Every structure is written in structure tokens, then in C-alpha cells.
Amino acid sequence: QQQVKQSPQSLIVQKGGIPIINCAYENTAFDYFPWYQQFPGKGPALLIAIRPDVSEKKEGRFTISFNKSAKQFSLHIMDSQPGDSATYFCAAGGTSYGKLTFGQGTILTVHP
Amino acid sequence: ETGVTQTPRHLVMGMTNKKSLKCEQHLGHNAMYWYKQSAKKPLELMFVYNFKEQTENNSVPSRFSPECPNSSHLFLHLHTLQPEDSALYLCASSQDPLGRRYTFGSGTRLTVV
């Protein structure tokens, strides 16, 4: 019940495309859903996060869509650039302290 | 730098060695975490410390021993590791015990030979 399932494992798009990464969760106690971006040789960095009281959040070219009834959320990257090539992790957290449960990660490659 | 510093960046150790990983944060955060990152697997939570007290041990083998002497420093002591323990070990911190807005370090790439 603590799992967060992420897909796809890898994704290749052309520059300007809109990659979409999906995550699904089971635990309805989760109330915080962040996305992290990780470049090679670096730790993950918080990209954007959403709470279940909204269905969409946008920050720059990054958008989270959230479907509470389906227990799913997704990351959309508008006008993707080669510099967006990285591994993306979704995660979920709840009122139990100090714990984020991460998805398996998606390796995104944006070709010039 | 992200504000969370991990040393060393790379470590190669034999199965009979004892070594320690260090994590340091000067962000004023009260919670610190150790995660294990293996290829094609989710980030695995190992340990959680809130205000220097260990609040979670996620069924981690005893060959991994954490230490948190103060809220700015976190160690992971390693002894008699196995080759399958080879991975990237990530330290993270957060302001509050609910674990939101993690700041990760760059990790220590550990290879057990």
C-alpha cells in the first residue's frame, strides 16, 4: 500500500515535444506529491509538488496533473529541451513523519 | 552546491573493511535521511532522524549503522558489506518532520569488492 508506481521507465522525445510521465499510488493517506529531477552525478532536486486539493499546478514549463479519484498524477514538460534530459522521480508523502515513497524513476532523453 | 554535502563522493571497499559515509547540512533542517539508490529500483529509505533521534529503521541490515551526533551531521558506518550493497547512497534533509521539500546531497558511490 506504500508503493508508488511510475511509468515509463525511459522516454525519448525530440526537442519541443511534450514528454509525459505517470505515477499511481494506493495509499489514500498520501497528501503531498512532489517530482524530483536528477542529473548524472547529482542527487535528486525538487522540481515541483502538488497537494490533492488542486488538480493542476504549473511552474514554468513543468505541469503536474492530479486525479484524486484515480489516485494518479503525472508530469508534463512543455517545449522540452535537451537540458531537460535527466531522471525524473515522482514521490508521495503523508502525515506519517519524515517519509517520502519514491517511484522507480524515468530516464528522459530529449534529442536536439 | 545543494546545501547538503556528502563525503566521500566515491568509495571502494573490501567486504572485510570498515568505512563511514558522512553527510553535513547547514540549512537549519531538523530531519535527515539516508536513502539507497540502485539501478532500476526506487529510492529505498534506510534511516530517518528527527531532531537527532532515529525515528525509522526500514529493516536495514545491521552491517549498516547510522549515527547522528547533532542535527547538522549524519554518518553511515559500514562494516562487512556484501557486493550487492554497491549503490549510490544519498543523504537528504528537510525542515520539518513530515519530510516535505527534501534537499539531497550528491551521494556517495559505493563499490564493494
PDB file of C-alpha atoms in Angstrom, chain A residues 43-111:
ATOM      1  CA  GLY A  43      21.353  13.999  -6.074  1.00  0.00           C
ATOM      2  CA  PRO A  44      17.672  14.463  -6.896  1.00  0.00           C
ATOM      3  CA  ALA A  45      16.402  18.041  -6.701  1.00  0.00           C
ATOM      4  CA  LEU A  46      12.825  19.093  -6.027  1.00  0.00           C
ATOM      5  CA  LEU A  47      11.195  20.237  -9.246  1.00  0.00           C
ATOM      6  CA  ILE A  48       7.538  20.809  -8.449  1.00  0.00           C
ATOM      7  CA  ALA A  49       4.984  19.493  -5.962  1.00  0.00           C
ATOM      8  CA  ILE A  50       1.224  19.335  -5.620  1.00  0.00           C
ATOM      9  CA  ARG A  51      -1.314  18.692  -2.881  1.00  0.00           C
ATOM     10  CA  PRO A  52      -4.560  16.789  -3.534  1.00  0.00           C
ATOM     11  CA  ASP A  53      -6.817  19.824  -3.165  1.00  0.00           C
ATOM     12  CA  VAL A  54      -5.867  21.036  -6.655  1.00  0.00           C
ATOM     13  CA  SER A  55      -5.995  19.235  -9.987  1.00  0.00           C
ATOM     14  CA  GLU A  56      -3.151  21.023 -11.710  1.00  0.00           C
ATOM     15  CA  LYS A  57      -0.066  23.015 -10.865  1.00  0.00           C
ATOM     16  CA  LYS A  58       2.218  24.745 -13.301  1.00  0.00           C
ATOM     17  CA  GLU A  59       5.716  26.114 -12.767  1.00  0.00           C
ATOM     18  CA  GLY A  60       7.363  27.369 -15.908  1.00  0.00           C
ATOM     19  CA  ARG A  61       7.398  24.557 -18.462  1.00  0.00           C
ATOM     20  CA  PHE A  62       6.574  21.895 -15.876  1.00  0.00           C
ATOM     21  CA  THR A  63       2.997  20.935 -15.055  1.00  0.00           C
ATOM     22  CA  ILE A  64       1.611  18.380 -12.620  1.00  0.00           C
ATOM     23  CA  SER A  65      -1.841  16.976 -13.313  1.00  0.00           C
ATOM     24  CA  PHE A  66      -3.532  15.261 -10.387  1.00  0.00           C
ATOM     25  CA  ASN A  67      -6.503  12.892 -10.449  1.00  0.00           C
ATOM     26  CA  LYS A  68      -7.525  12.140  -6.889  1.00  0.00           C
ATOM     27  CA  SER A  69     -10.285   9.666  -7.721  1.00  0.00           C
ATOM     28  CA  ALA A  70      -7.973   7.631  -9.923  1.00  0.00           C
ATOM     29  CA  LYS A  71      -5.059   8.026  -7.497  1.00  0.00           C
ATOM     30  CA  GLN A  72      -2.821   9.103 -10.325  1.00  0.00           C
ATOM     31  CA  PHE A  73      -0.642  12.094 -11.089  1.00  0.00           C
ATOM     32  CA  SER A  74       1.559  12.990 -13.992  1.00  0.00           C
ATOM     33  CA  LEU A  75       4.331  15.361 -15.012  1.00  0.00           C
ATOM     34  CA  HIS A  76       4.189  17.188 -18.331  1.00  0.00           C
ATOM     35  CA  ILE A  77       7.184  19.067 -19.713  1.00  0.00           C
ATOM     36  CA  MET A  78       6.209  21.658 -22.287  1.00  0.00           C
ATOM     37  CA  ASP A  79       8.584  22.603 -25.103  1.00  0.00           C
ATOM     38  CA  SER A  80      11.164  20.096 -23.856  1.00  0.00           C
ATOM     39  CA  GLN A  81      14.835  20.943 -24.289  1.00  0.00           C
ATOM     40  CA  PRO A  82      17.994  18.787 -24.393  1.00  0.00           C
ATOM     41  CA  GLY A  83      18.878  20.248 -20.983  1.00  0.00           C
ATOM     42  CA  ASP A  84      15.786  18.539 -19.570  1.00  0.00           C
ATOM     43  CA  SER A  85      17.427  15.161 -20.176  1.00  0.00           C
ATOM     44  CA  ALA A  86      17.588  13.637 -16.710  1.00  0.00           C
ATOM     45  CA  THR A  87      15.987  11.028 -14.496  1.00  0.00           C
ATOM     46  CA  TYR A  88      12.636  12.050 -13.029  1.00  0.00           C
ATOM     47  CA  PHE A  89      11.184  10.601  -9.853  1.00  0.00           C
ATOM     48  CA  CYS A  90       7.686  11.000  -8.552  1.00  0.00           C
ATOM     49  CA  ALA A  91       7.101  10.613  -4.848  1.00  0.00           C
ATOM     50  CA  ALA A  92       4.312  10.643  -2.320  1.00  0.00           C
ATOM     51  CA  GLY A  93       4.235  11.609   1.319  1.00  0.00           C
ATOM     52  CA  GLY A  94       1.702  11.755   4.084  1.00  0.00           C
ATOM     53  CA  THR A  95       1.154  12.721   7.638  1.00  0.00           C
ATOM     54  CA  SER A  96       3.392   9.912   8.889  1.00  0.00           C
ATOM     55  CA  TYR A  97       6.536  11.827   9.553  1.00  0.00           C
ATOM     56  CA  GLY A  98       9.702  12.032   7.653  1.00  0.00           C
ATOM     57  CA  LYS A  99       8.966   9.757   4.796  1.00  0.00           C
ATOM     58  CA  LEU A 100       8.645  10.074   1.066  1.00  0.00           C
ATOM     59  CA  THR A 101       7.947   6.996  -1.025  1.00  0.00           C
ATOM     60  CA  PHE A 102       9.560   7.243  -4.455  1.00  0.00           C
ATOM     61  CA  GLY A 103       8.662   5.790  -7.811  1.00  0.00           C
ATOM     62  CA  GLN A 104      11.161   3.789  -9.854  1.00  0.00           C
ATOM     63  CA  GLY A 105      12.285   6.739 -11.937  1.00  0.00           C
ATOM     64  CA  THR A 106      12.026   7.654 -15.634  1.00  0.00           C
ATOM     65  CA  ILE A 107      15.083   8.325 -17.744  1.00  0.00           C
ATOM     66  CA  LEU A 108      14.159  11.135 -20.133  1.00  0.00           C
ATOM     67  CA  THR A 109      16.236  11.879 -23.217  1.00  0.00           C
ATOM     68  CA  VAL A 110      15.442  14.938 -25.302  1.00  0.00           C
ATOM     69  CA  HIS A 111      17.126  14.907 -28.697  1.00  0.00           C
TER      70      HIS A 111
END
